[in-house]
C-alpha positions as YAML, in Angstrom:
chain: A
units: angstrom
residues:
- id: 1
  name: MET
  ca: [0.00, 0.00, 0.00]
- id: 2
  name: PRO
  ca: [1.32, 3.52, -0.77]
- id: 3
  name: THR
  ca: [2.58, 5.21, 2.41]
- id: 4
  name: SER
  ca: [3.25, 8.76, 1.17]
- id: 5
  name: THR
  ca: [1.89, 11.26, -1.32]
- id: 6
  name: GLU
  ca: [4.75, 10.51, -3.72]
- id: 7
  name: ASP
  ca: [3.96, 6.79, -3.49]
- id: 8
  name: VAL
  ca: [0.29, 7.51, -4.22]
- id: 9
  name: ILE
  ca: [1.18, 9.62, -7.26]
- id: 10
  name: ARG
  ca: [3.62, 6.99, -8.52]
- id: 11
  name: ALA
  ca: [0.96, 4.30, -8.14]
- id: 12
  name: LEU
  ca: [-1.56, 6.39, -10.09]
- id: 13
  name: TYR
  ca: [0.79, 6.96, -13.04]
- id: 14
  name: GLU
  ca: [2.12, 3.41, -12.96]
- id: 15
  name: ALA
  ca: [-1.37, 1.86, -13.15]
- id: 16
  name: PRO
  ca: [-3.32, 1.61, -16.45]
- id: 17
  name: PRO
  ca: [-5.11, 4.88, -17.35]
- id: 18
  name: ASP
  ca: [-8.63, 3.39, -17.21]
- id: 19
  name: GLY
  ca: [-8.38, 3.23, -13.44]
- id: 20
  name: PHE
  ca: [-6.74, 6.64, -12.96]
- id: 21
  name: VAL
  ca: [-9.87, 8.70, -12.24]
- id: 22
  name: ALA
  ca: [-11.29, 6.25, -9.70]
- id: 23
  name: GLY
  ca: [-7.88, 5.86, -8.04]
- id: 24
  name: ARG
  ca: [-7.39, 9.61, -7.84]
- id: 25
  name: ALA
  ca: [-10.87, 10.12, -6.40]
- id: 26
  name: ALA
  ca: [-10.18, 7.50, -3.72]
- id: 27
  name: ALA
  ca: [-6.83, 9.11, -2.87]
- id: 28
  name: ILE
  ca: [-8.43, 12.57, -2.63]
- id: 29
  name: ALA
  ca: [-11.18, 11.23, -0.36]
- id: 30
  name: GLU
  ca: [-8.58, 9.58, 1.88]
- id: 31
  name: ALA
  ca: [-6.58, 12.83, 2.11]
- id: 32
  name: LYS
  ca: [-9.73, 14.77, 3.01]
- id: 33
  name: ARG
  ca: [-10.63, 12.25, 5.70]
- id: 34
  name: ALA
  ca: [-7.14, 12.74, 7.13]
- id: 35
  name: GLY
  ca: [-7.66, 16.53, 7.08]
- id: 36
  name: ASP
  ca: [-4.79, 17.04, 4.61]
- id: 37
  name: LYS
  ca: [-6.24, 19.72, 2.33]
- id: 38
  name: GLU
  ca: [-2.91, 20.49, 0.60]
- id: 39
  name: THR
  ca: [-2.43, 16.86, -0.45]
- id: 40
  name: ALA
  ca: [-6.05, 16.65, -1.61]
- id: 41
  name: LYS
  ca: [-5.55, 19.78, -3.71]
- id: 42
  name: ARG
  ca: [-2.29, 18.44, -5.12]
- id: 43
  name: LEU
  ca: [-3.91, 15.13, -6.06]
- id: 44
  name: ALA
  ca: [-6.90, 16.89, -7.64]
- id: 45
  name: ALA
  ca: [-4.51, 18.77, -9.97]
- id: 46
  name: LEU
  ca: [-3.13, 15.52, -11.41]
- id: 47
  name: ARG
  ca: [-4.18, 14.81, -14.99]
- id: 48
  name: LYS
  ca: [-5.07, 11.46, -16.44]
- id: 49
  name: PRO
  ca: [-2.34, 10.16, -18.83]
- id: 50
  name: THR
  ca: [-3.00, 8.89, -22.31]
- id: 51
  name: VAL
  ca: [-2.16, 5.26, -23.04]
- id: 52
  name: ALA
  ca: [1.04, 6.33, -24.84]
- id: 53
  name: ALA
  ca: [2.08, 8.52, -21.90]
- id: 54
  name: TRP
  ca: [1.36, 5.64, -19.50]
- id: 55
  name: LEU
  ca: [3.65, 3.34, -21.50]
- id: 56
  name: VAL
  ca: [6.47, 5.90, -21.27]
- id: 57
  name: ASN
  ca: [5.78, 6.34, -17.53]
- id: 58
  name: LEU
  ca: [6.06, 2.57, -17.02]
- id: 59
  name: LEU
  ca: [9.46, 2.70, -18.64]
- id: 60
  name: ALA
  ca: [10.62, 5.65, -16.52]
- id: 61
  name: LEU
  ca: [9.33, 4.21, -13.24]
- id: 62
  name: ARG
  ca: [10.40, 0.59, -13.65]
- id: 63
  name: ARG
  ca: [13.47, 0.88, -15.89]
- id: 64
  name: PRO
  ca: [14.95, 4.30, -15.01]
- id: 65
  name: GLU
  ca: [18.41, 3.15, -16.05]
- id: 66
  name: LEU
  ca: [17.20, 2.94, -19.66]
- id: 67
  name: ILE
  ca: [15.95, 6.53, -19.54]
- id: 68
  name: ASP
  ca: [19.32, 7.59, -18.08]
- id: 69
  name: GLU
  ca: [21.01, 5.95, -21.07]
- id: 70
  name: LEU
  ca: [18.68, 7.88, -23.38]
- id: 71
  name: VAL
  ca: [19.56, 11.19, -21.71]
- id: 72
  name: GLU
  ca: [23.30, 10.47, -21.92]
- id: 73
  name: LEU
  ca: [22.95, 9.71, -25.62]
- id: 74
  name: SER
  ca: [21.01, 12.96, -26.07]
- id: 75
  name: THR
  ca: [23.86, 14.95, -24.52]
- id: 76
  name: ALA
  ca: [26.42, 13.24, -26.75]
- id: 77
  name: LEU
  ca: [24.35, 13.92, -29.87]
- id: 78
  name: ARG
  ca: [24.00, 17.63, -29.13]
- id: 79
  name: SER
  ca: [27.72, 17.90, -28.38]
- id: 80
  name: ALA
  ca: [28.64, 16.18, -31.66]
- id: 81
  name: GLN
  ca: [26.28, 18.41, -33.63]
- id: 82
  name: ARG
  ca: [27.64, 21.61, -32.12]
- id: 83
  name: SER
  ca: [31.21, 20.58, -32.94]
- id: 84
  name: LEU
  ca: [30.19, 19.31, -36.41]
- id: 85
  name: GLN
  ca: [31.77, 15.90, -35.81]
- id: 86
  name: GLY
  ca: [30.25, 14.16, -38.83]
- id: 87
  name: GLU
  ca: [31.50, 10.62, -38.30]
- id: 88
  name: GLN
  ca: [30.68, 10.64, -34.61]
- id: 89
  name: LEU
  ca: [27.26, 12.13, -35.35]
- id: 90
  name: ARG
  ca: [26.49, 9.34, -37.83]
- id: 91
  name: GLU
  ca: [27.51, 6.70, -35.29]
- id: 92
  name: LEU
  ca: [25.43, 8.34, -32.56]
- id: 93
  name: SER
  ca: [22.43, 8.64, -34.90]
- id: 94
  name: THR
  ca: [22.61, 4.90, -35.57]
- id: 95
  name: GLN
  ca: [22.89, 4.29, -31.84]
- id: 96
  name: ARG
  ca: [19.91, 6.59, -31.32]
- id: 97
  name: ARG
  ca: [17.68, 4.48, -33.55]
- id: 98
  name: GLN
  ca: [18.80, 1.31, -31.80]
- id: 99
  name: VAL
  ca: [18.23, 2.73, -28.31]
- id: 100
  name: VAL
  ca: [14.79, 4.15, -29.14]
- id: 101
  name: SER
  ca: [13.72, 0.85, -30.71]
- id: 102
  name: ALA
  ca: [14.92, -1.07, -27.64]
- id: 103
  name: LEU
  ca: [13.06, 1.30, -25.31]
- id: 104
  name: VAL
  ca: [9.84, 0.98, -27.31]
- id: 105
  name: ASN
  ca: [10.05, -2.82, -27.08]
- id: 106
  name: ALA
  ca: [10.79, -2.61, -23.35]
- id: 107
  name: ALA
  ca: [7.74, -0.39, -22.74]
- id: 108
  name: GLN
  ca: [5.48, -2.80, -24.62]
- id: 109
  name: LYS
  ca: [6.88, -5.75, -22.68]
- id: 110
  name: LEU
  ca: [6.25, -4.01, -19.33]
- id: 111
  name: ALA
  ca: [2.64, -3.28, -20.31]
- id: 112
  name: VAL
  ca: [1.98, -6.88, -21.33]
- id: 113
  name: GLU
  ca: [3.56, -8.13, -18.10]
- id: 114
  name: ASP
  ca: [1.11, -5.95, -16.19]
- id: 115
  name: ASP
  ca: [-1.87, -7.06, -18.24]
- id: 116
  name: PRO
  ca: [-1.41, -10.10, -20.56]
- id: 117
  name: GLY
  ca: [-4.68, -9.14, -22.24]
- id: 118
  name: LEU
  ca: [-2.85, -6.22, -23.88]
- id: 119
  name: ARG
  ca: [-0.97, -8.72, -26.03]
- id: 120
  name: SER
  ca: [-3.93, -8.77, -28.41]
- id: 121
  name: VAL
  ca: [-4.52, -4.99, -28.23]
- id: 122
  name: LYS
  ca: [-2.96, -2.50, -30.66]
- id: 123
  name: LEU
  ca: [-0.97, -0.17, -28.41]
- id: 124
  name: PRO
  ca: [0.14, 3.32, -29.60]
- id: 125
  name: MET
  ca: [3.82, 2.39, -29.84]
- id: 126
  name: ALA
  ca: [4.39, 4.96, -32.63]
- id: 127
  name: GLU
  ca: [3.50, 7.72, -30.14]
- id: 128
  name: VAL
  ca: [5.85, 6.17, -27.61]
- id: 129
  name: GLU
  ca: [8.66, 6.22, -30.20]
- id: 130
  name: ALA
  ca: [7.88, 9.85, -31.09]
- id: 131
  name: THR
  ca: [8.01, 10.85, -27.42]
- id: 132
  name: LEU
  ca: [11.36, 9.14, -26.82]
- id: 133
  name: THR
  ca: [12.77, 10.72, -29.98]
- id: 134
  name: ALA
  ca: [11.58, 14.13, -28.79]
- id: 135
  name: ALA
  ca: [13.25, 13.47, -25.42]
- id: 136
  name: LEU
  ca: [16.54, 12.98, -27.27]
- id: 137
  name: ALA
  ca: [16.22, 16.39, -28.90]
- id: 138
  name: GLU
  ca: [14.74, 18.47, -26.07]
- id: 139
  name: PRO
  ca: [16.19, 18.42, -22.52]
- id: 140
  name: ASP
  ca: [12.86, 19.69, -21.12]
- id: 141
  name: ILE
  ca: [10.97, 16.77, -22.64]
- id: 142
  name: ALA
  ca: [13.67, 14.39, -21.38]
- id: 143
  name: GLU
  ca: [13.09, 15.65, -17.82]
- id: 144
  name: GLN
  ca: [9.33, 15.17, -18.19]
- id: 145
  name: VAL
  ca: [9.90, 11.62, -19.40]
- id: 146
  name: ARG
  ca: [12.31, 10.94, -16.54]
- id: 147
  name: SER
  ca: [9.72, 12.14, -13.97]
- id: 148
  name: GLY
  ca: [7.37, 9.27, -14.80]
- id: 149
  name: ARG
  ca: [4.38, 11.65, -14.76]
- id: 150
  name: LEU
  ca: [3.87, 12.32, -18.45]
- id: 151
  name: VAL
  ca: [0.21, 12.99, -19.35]
- id: 152
  name: LYS
  ca: [0.42, 12.99, -23.15]
- id: 153
  name: ALA
  ca: [2.78, 12.00, -25.93]
- id: 154
  name: ALA
  ca: [5.33, 14.51, -27.23]
- id: 155
  name: THR
  ca: [6.60, 15.17, -30.73]
- id: 156
  name: TYR
  ca: [9.56, 17.06, -32.21]
- id: 157
  name: ALA
  ca: [9.67, 18.46, -35.74]
- id: 158
  name: GLY
  ca: [13.44, 18.22, -36.18]
- id: 159
  name: PHE
  ca: [16.46, 16.94, -34.33]
- id: 160
  name: GLY
  ca: [19.25, 18.78, -32.58]
- id: 161
  name: GLU
  ca: [19.95, 22.40, -31.89]
- id: 162
  name: VAL
  ca: [19.29, 24.75, -34.80]
- id: 163
  name: PRO
  ca: [21.01, 28.14, -34.44]
- id: 164
  name: ARG
  ca: [19.25, 31.23, -35.76]
- id: 165
  name: PRO
  ca: [21.00, 32.22, -39.03]
- id: 166
  name: ARG
  ca: [22.43, 35.67, -39.66]
- id: 167
  name: LEU
  ca: [21.20, 37.10, -42.95]
- id: 168
  name: ARG
  ca: [23.57, 39.34, -44.87]
- id: 169
  name: LEU
  ca: [24.30, 40.29, -48.46]
- id: 170
  name: VAL
  ca: [27.49, 38.91, -49.99]
- id: 171
  name: THR
  ca: [29.08, 40.83, -52.88]
- id: 172
  name: ALA
  ca: [32.23, 40.37, -54.90]
- id: 173
  name: ASP
  ca: [34.02, 43.07, -52.91]
- id: 174
  name: GLU
  ca: [32.56, 42.36, -49.48]
- id: 175
  name: PRO
  ca: [33.48, 45.07, -46.94]
- id: 176
  name: ASP
  ca: [34.49, 44.45, -43.36]
- id: 177
  name: GLU
  ca: [31.71, 43.92, -40.79]
- id: 178
  name: GLN
  ca: [32.28, 47.37, -39.35]
- id: 179
  name: GLU
  ca: [32.07, 48.93, -42.80]
- id: 180
  name: GLU
  ca: [28.91, 46.92, -43.54]
- id: 181
  name: ASP
  ca: [27.26, 48.22, -40.39]
- id: 182
  name: ASP
  ca: [28.03, 51.81, -41.38]
- id: 183
  name: GLU
  ca: [27.53, 51.53, -45.13]
- id: 184
  name: ASP
  ca: [24.23, 53.44, -45.15]
- id: 185
  name: GLU
  ca: [25.99, 56.52, -43.85]
- id: 186
  name: GLU
  ca: [27.83, 58.78, -46.31]
- id: 187
  name: ALA
  ca: [31.51, 59.11, -45.42]
- id: 188
  name: PRO
  ca: [32.48, 62.74, -44.75]
- id: 189
  name: PRO
  ca: [34.75, 64.27, -47.35]
- id: 190
  name: ASN
  ca: [38.44, 64.20, -46.58]
- id: 191
  name: PRO
  ca: [39.81, 67.74, -46.92]
- id: 192
  name: PHE
  ca: [43.35, 66.41, -47.19]
- id: 193
  name: ALA
  ca: [42.61, 64.29, -50.24]
- id: 194
  name: VAL
  ca: [42.70, 67.28, -52.66]
- id: 195
  name: ALA
  ca: [45.68, 68.86, -50.96]
- id: 196
  name: ALA
  ca: [47.60, 65.63, -51.17]
- id: 197
  name: GLU
  ca: [47.10, 65.34, -54.93]
- id: 198
  name: PRO
  ca: [46.90, 68.89, -56.35]
- id: 199
  name: GLU
  ca: [48.02, 67.84, -59.78]
- id: 200
  name: ARG
  ca: [45.29, 65.19, -60.23]
- id: 201
  name: SER
  ca: [42.38, 66.11, -62.52]
- id: 202
  name: ALA
  ca: [39.06, 66.77, -60.77]
- id: 203
  name: ARG
  ca: [37.23, 64.97, -63.57]
- id: 204
  name: PRO
  ca: [37.15, 61.16, -63.04]
- id: 205
  name: THR
  ca: [38.15, 58.83, -65.84]
- id: 206
  name: ALA
  ca: [35.58, 56.55, -67.52]
- id: 207
  name: LEU
  ca: [36.87, 53.51, -65.59]
- id: 208
  name: GLU
  ca: [36.67, 55.35, -62.27]
- id: 209
  name: GLU
  ca: [33.16, 56.50, -63.13]
- id: 210
  name: ARG
  ca: [32.08, 52.93, -63.89]
- id: 211
  name: LYS
  ca: [33.59, 51.71, -60.62]
- id: 212
  name: ARG
  ca: [31.86, 54.50, -58.72]
- id: 213
  name: ARG
  ca: [28.50, 53.70, -60.29]
- id: 214
  name: ALA
  ca: [28.94, 49.98, -59.64]
- id: 215
  name: ALA
  ca: [29.84, 50.67, -56.00]
- id: 216
  name: GLU
  ca: [26.86, 53.02, -55.62]
- id: 217
  name: LYS
  ca: [24.54, 50.44, -57.17]
- id: 218
  name: ALA
  ca: [25.86, 47.72, -54.85]
- id: 219
  name: ARG
  ca: [25.41, 50.03, -51.88]
- id: 220
  name: GLN
  ca: [21.83, 50.80, -52.87]
- id: 221
  name: GLU
  ca: [21.10, 47.11, -53.41]
- id: 222
  name: ARG
  ca: [22.48, 46.28, -49.98]
- id: 223
  name: ALA
  ca: [20.43, 49.04, -48.40]
- id: 224
  name: GLU
  ca: [17.26, 47.86, -50.17]
- id: 225
  name: ARG
  ca: [18.00, 44.28, -49.21]
- id: 226
  name: ARG
  ca: [18.46, 45.33, -45.59]
- id: 227
  name: ARG
  ca: [15.15, 47.22, -45.62]
- id: 228
  name: GLU
  ca: [13.41, 44.22, -47.16]
- id: 229
  name: LEU
  ca: [14.85, 41.86, -44.54]
- id: 230
  name: LYS
  ca: [13.81, 44.22, -41.75]
- id: 231
  name: ARG
  ca: [10.27, 44.29, -43.14]
- id: 232
  name: ARG
  ca: [10.25, 40.50, -43.32]
- id: 233
  name: LEU
  ca: [11.62, 40.26, -39.79]
- id: 234
  name: THR
  ca: [8.88, 42.56, -38.48]
- id: 235
  name: SER
  ca: [6.25, 40.53, -40.30]
- id: 236
  name: ALA
  ca: [7.71, 37.22, -39.10]
- id: 237
  name: ARG
  ca: [7.81, 38.41, -35.50]
- id: 238
  name: ALA
  ca: [4.17, 39.52, -35.70]
- id: 239
  name: ALA
  ca: [3.19, 36.15, -37.19]
- id: 240
  name: GLU
  ca: [5.16, 34.36, -34.49]
- id: 241
  name: ALA
  ca: [3.36, 36.34, -31.78]
- id: 242
  name: LYS
  ca: [-0.02, 35.46, -33.29]
- id: 243
  name: THR
  ca: [0.80, 31.77, -33.56]
- id: 244
  name: ARG
  ca: [2.17, 31.77, -30.01]
- id: 245
  name: THR
  ca: [-1.10, 33.30, -28.79]
- id: 246
  name: ARG
  ca: [-3.08, 30.72, -30.76]
- id: 247
  name: LEU
  ca: [-0.96, 27.95, -29.29]
- id: 248
  name: GLU
  ca: [-1.47, 29.21, -25.76]
- id: 249
  name: ARG
  ca: [-5.22, 29.43, -26.31]
- id: 250
  name: ALA
  ca: [-5.28, 25.97, -27.86]
- id: 251
  name: GLU
  ca: [-3.33, 24.52, -24.94]
- id: 252
  name: ALA
  ca: [-5.67, 26.23, -22.45]
- id: 253
  name: ALA
  ca: [-8.70, 24.90, -24.34]
- id: 254
  name: GLU
  ca: [-7.17, 21.43, -24.38]
- id: 255
  name: GLN
  ca: [-6.58, 21.54, -20.64]
- id: 256
  name: GLU
  ca: [-10.13, 22.76, -20.08]
- id: 257
  name: ALA
  ca: [-11.48, 19.92, -22.22]
- id: 258
  name: ALA
  ca: [-9.28, 17.44, -20.33]
- id: 259
  name: HIS
  ca: [-10.69, 18.76, -17.04]
- id: 260
  name: ALA
  ca: [-14.21, 18.33, -18.42]
- id: 261
  name: VAL
  ca: [-13.45, 14.75, -19.48]
- id: 262
  name: ASP
  ca: [-11.99, 13.98, -16.05]
- id: 263
  name: GLU
  ca: [-15.04, 15.42, -14.33]
- id: 264
  name: ILE
  ca: [-17.38, 13.42, -16.54]
- id: 265
  name: GLU
  ca: [-15.37, 10.27, -15.86]
- id: 266
  name: GLU
  ca: [-15.59, 10.97, -12.14]
- id: 267
  name: GLN
  ca: [-19.35, 11.44, -12.47]
- id: 268
  name: LEU
  ca: [-19.60, 8.21, -14.47]
- id: 269
  name: ALA
  ca: [-17.60, 6.40, -11.80]
- id: 270
  name: GLU
  ca: [-19.94, 7.75, -9.12]
- id: 271
  name: LEU
  ca: [-23.00, 6.81, -11.19]
- id: 272
  name: GLU
  ca: [-21.57, 3.33, -11.68]
- id: 273
  name: ARG
  ca: [-21.10, 3.01, -7.94]
- id: 274
  name: GLN
  ca: [-24.68, 4.16, -7.37]
- id: 275
  name: ARG
  ca: [-25.91, 1.71, -10.02]
- id: 276
  name: ILE
  ca: [-24.17, -1.16, -8.27]
- id: 277
  name: VAL
  ca: [-25.68, -0.11, -4.92]
- id: 278
  name: ALA
  ca: [-29.14, 0.23, -6.50]
- id: 279
  name: GLN
  ca: [-28.83, -3.19, -8.14]
- id: 280
  name: ALA
  ca: [-27.94, -4.69, -4.78]
- id: 281
  name: GLU
  ca: [-30.99, -2.99, -3.23]
- id: 282
  name: VAL
  ca: [-33.22, -4.33, -6.03]
- id: 283
  name: SER
  ca: [-31.89, -7.85, -5.41]
- id: 284
  name: ARG
  ca: [-32.49, -7.50, -1.67]
- id: 285
  name: ARG
  ca: [-36.06, -6.30, -2.19]
- id: 286
  name: LYS
  ca: [-36.70, -9.02, -4.75]
- id: 287
  name: LEU
  ca: [-35.74, -11.60, -2.14]
- id: 288
  name: ALA
  ca: [-37.99, -9.87, 0.38]
- id: 289
  name: ARG
  ca: [-40.87, -9.95, -2.14]
- id: 290
  name: ARG
  ca: [-40.40, -13.63, -2.82]
- id: 291
  name: SER
  ca: [-40.34, -14.35, 0.90]
- id: 292
  name: ALA
  ca: [-43.54, -12.32, 1.33]
- id: 293
  name: GLU
  ca: [-45.12, -14.23, -1.57]
- id: 294
  name: ARG
  ca: [-44.26, -17.52, 0.11]
- id: 295
  name: ASP
  ca: [-45.72, -16.31, 3.40]
- id: 296
  name: ALA
  ca: [-48.87, -15.07, 1.66]
- id: 297
  name: SER
  ca: [-49.27, -18.41, -0.15]
- id: 298
  name: ALA
  ca: [-48.86, -20.29, 3.11]
- id: 299
  name: ALA
  ca: [-51.41, -18.00, 4.78]
- id: 300
  name: ARG
  ca: [-53.88, -18.60, 1.96]
- id: 301
  name: ARG
  ca: [-53.43, -22.35, 2.32]
- id: 302
  name: GLU
  ca: [-53.99, -22.04, 6.07]
- id: 303
  name: VAL
  ca: [-57.20, -20.06, 5.48]
- id: 304
  name: GLY
  ca: [-58.40, -22.70, 3.02]
- id: 305
  name: ASP
  ca: [-57.60, -25.52, 5.43]
- id: 306
  name: VAL
  ca: [-59.42, -23.83, 8.31]
- id: 307
  name: GLU
  ca: [-62.46, -23.06, 6.14]
- id: 308
  name: ALA
  ca: [-62.60, -26.67, 4.97]
- id: 309
  name: ALA
  ca: [-62.35, -27.93, 8.53]
- id: 310
  name: LEU
  ca: [-65.23, -25.67, 9.59]
- id: 311
  name: GLU
  ca: [-67.36, -26.91, 6.72]
- id: 312
  name: ASP
  ca: [-66.67, -30.52, 7.69]
- id: 313
  name: LEU
  ca: [-67.50, -29.74, 11.29]
- id: 314
  name: ASP
  ca: [-70.80, -28.14, 10.29]
- id: 315
  name: ALA
  ca: [-71.66, -31.10, 8.11]
- id: 316
  name: ASP
  ca: [-71.13, -33.58, 10.96]
- id: 317
  name: GLU
  ca: [-73.48, -31.81, 13.38]
- id: 318
  name: PRO
  ca: [-76.94, -33.56, 13.77]
- id: 319
  name: ASP
  ca: [-80.03, -31.73, 12.58]
- id: 320
  name: GLN
  ca: [-82.13, -30.20, 15.31]
...
């Protein structure tokens, strides 16, 4: 029997999800009877896991050493990717596939050991694989998996750390970074340039004019490109903010729906309990009715016997 709140929570997430709501309700009732409002509140905040999340929780709770191996491999993969160690990254990627496959098989085996009937049931092992793969890529997801209290499967669009790229225009005569930062500003005229070369003609040659025009065109193109990228960045940031808001609302709506489902399941569990009690009461009253019917039948027979005896007695009396 669980002896602490942590043991109770572990037992809830280690057991199959179909018994989660009833188990949580019983644990909350026990905490309230003990006068422990904080524990009752903490237990009430627990969410029912999906079947895929339960399979991952089984793995984390009963085979934590396998999850530790997964986390170590995750660290090695990120390190190899940051240092661009191609050969090592290929070896680790192969190892990743092998480890994830082994963990998926281990989770399925644990579930079947708990309930052999699951051998003939199609379990969501693809979601389990997706969650373990996401744990390899995201340290936060890895910690959630390691906790053994996952409530839903996780996914990851890519793998590894993706740095934000720097966008910049590359030309044939690319200036230094400092010059590129200041290229929109006109350089002030150098008063010593004319004094240094008094004999040089003020009129540029055709070649110099072409170079000047080419440089001016390149400068204008870079400036236009920078303005375009800034417009795109502003637009992208606005779109990101909108999608982030939509995501937050969607997550809140999902949590609200999950709460509603949990409440309905709790109500169904209570109704089921009431149905069982009512059925027992019906059976008890049915037995009472049958007993009353037997007593009534016996009483009717007794009445009939007495009436017959009286008739016989009257018939035997002499006429007066």
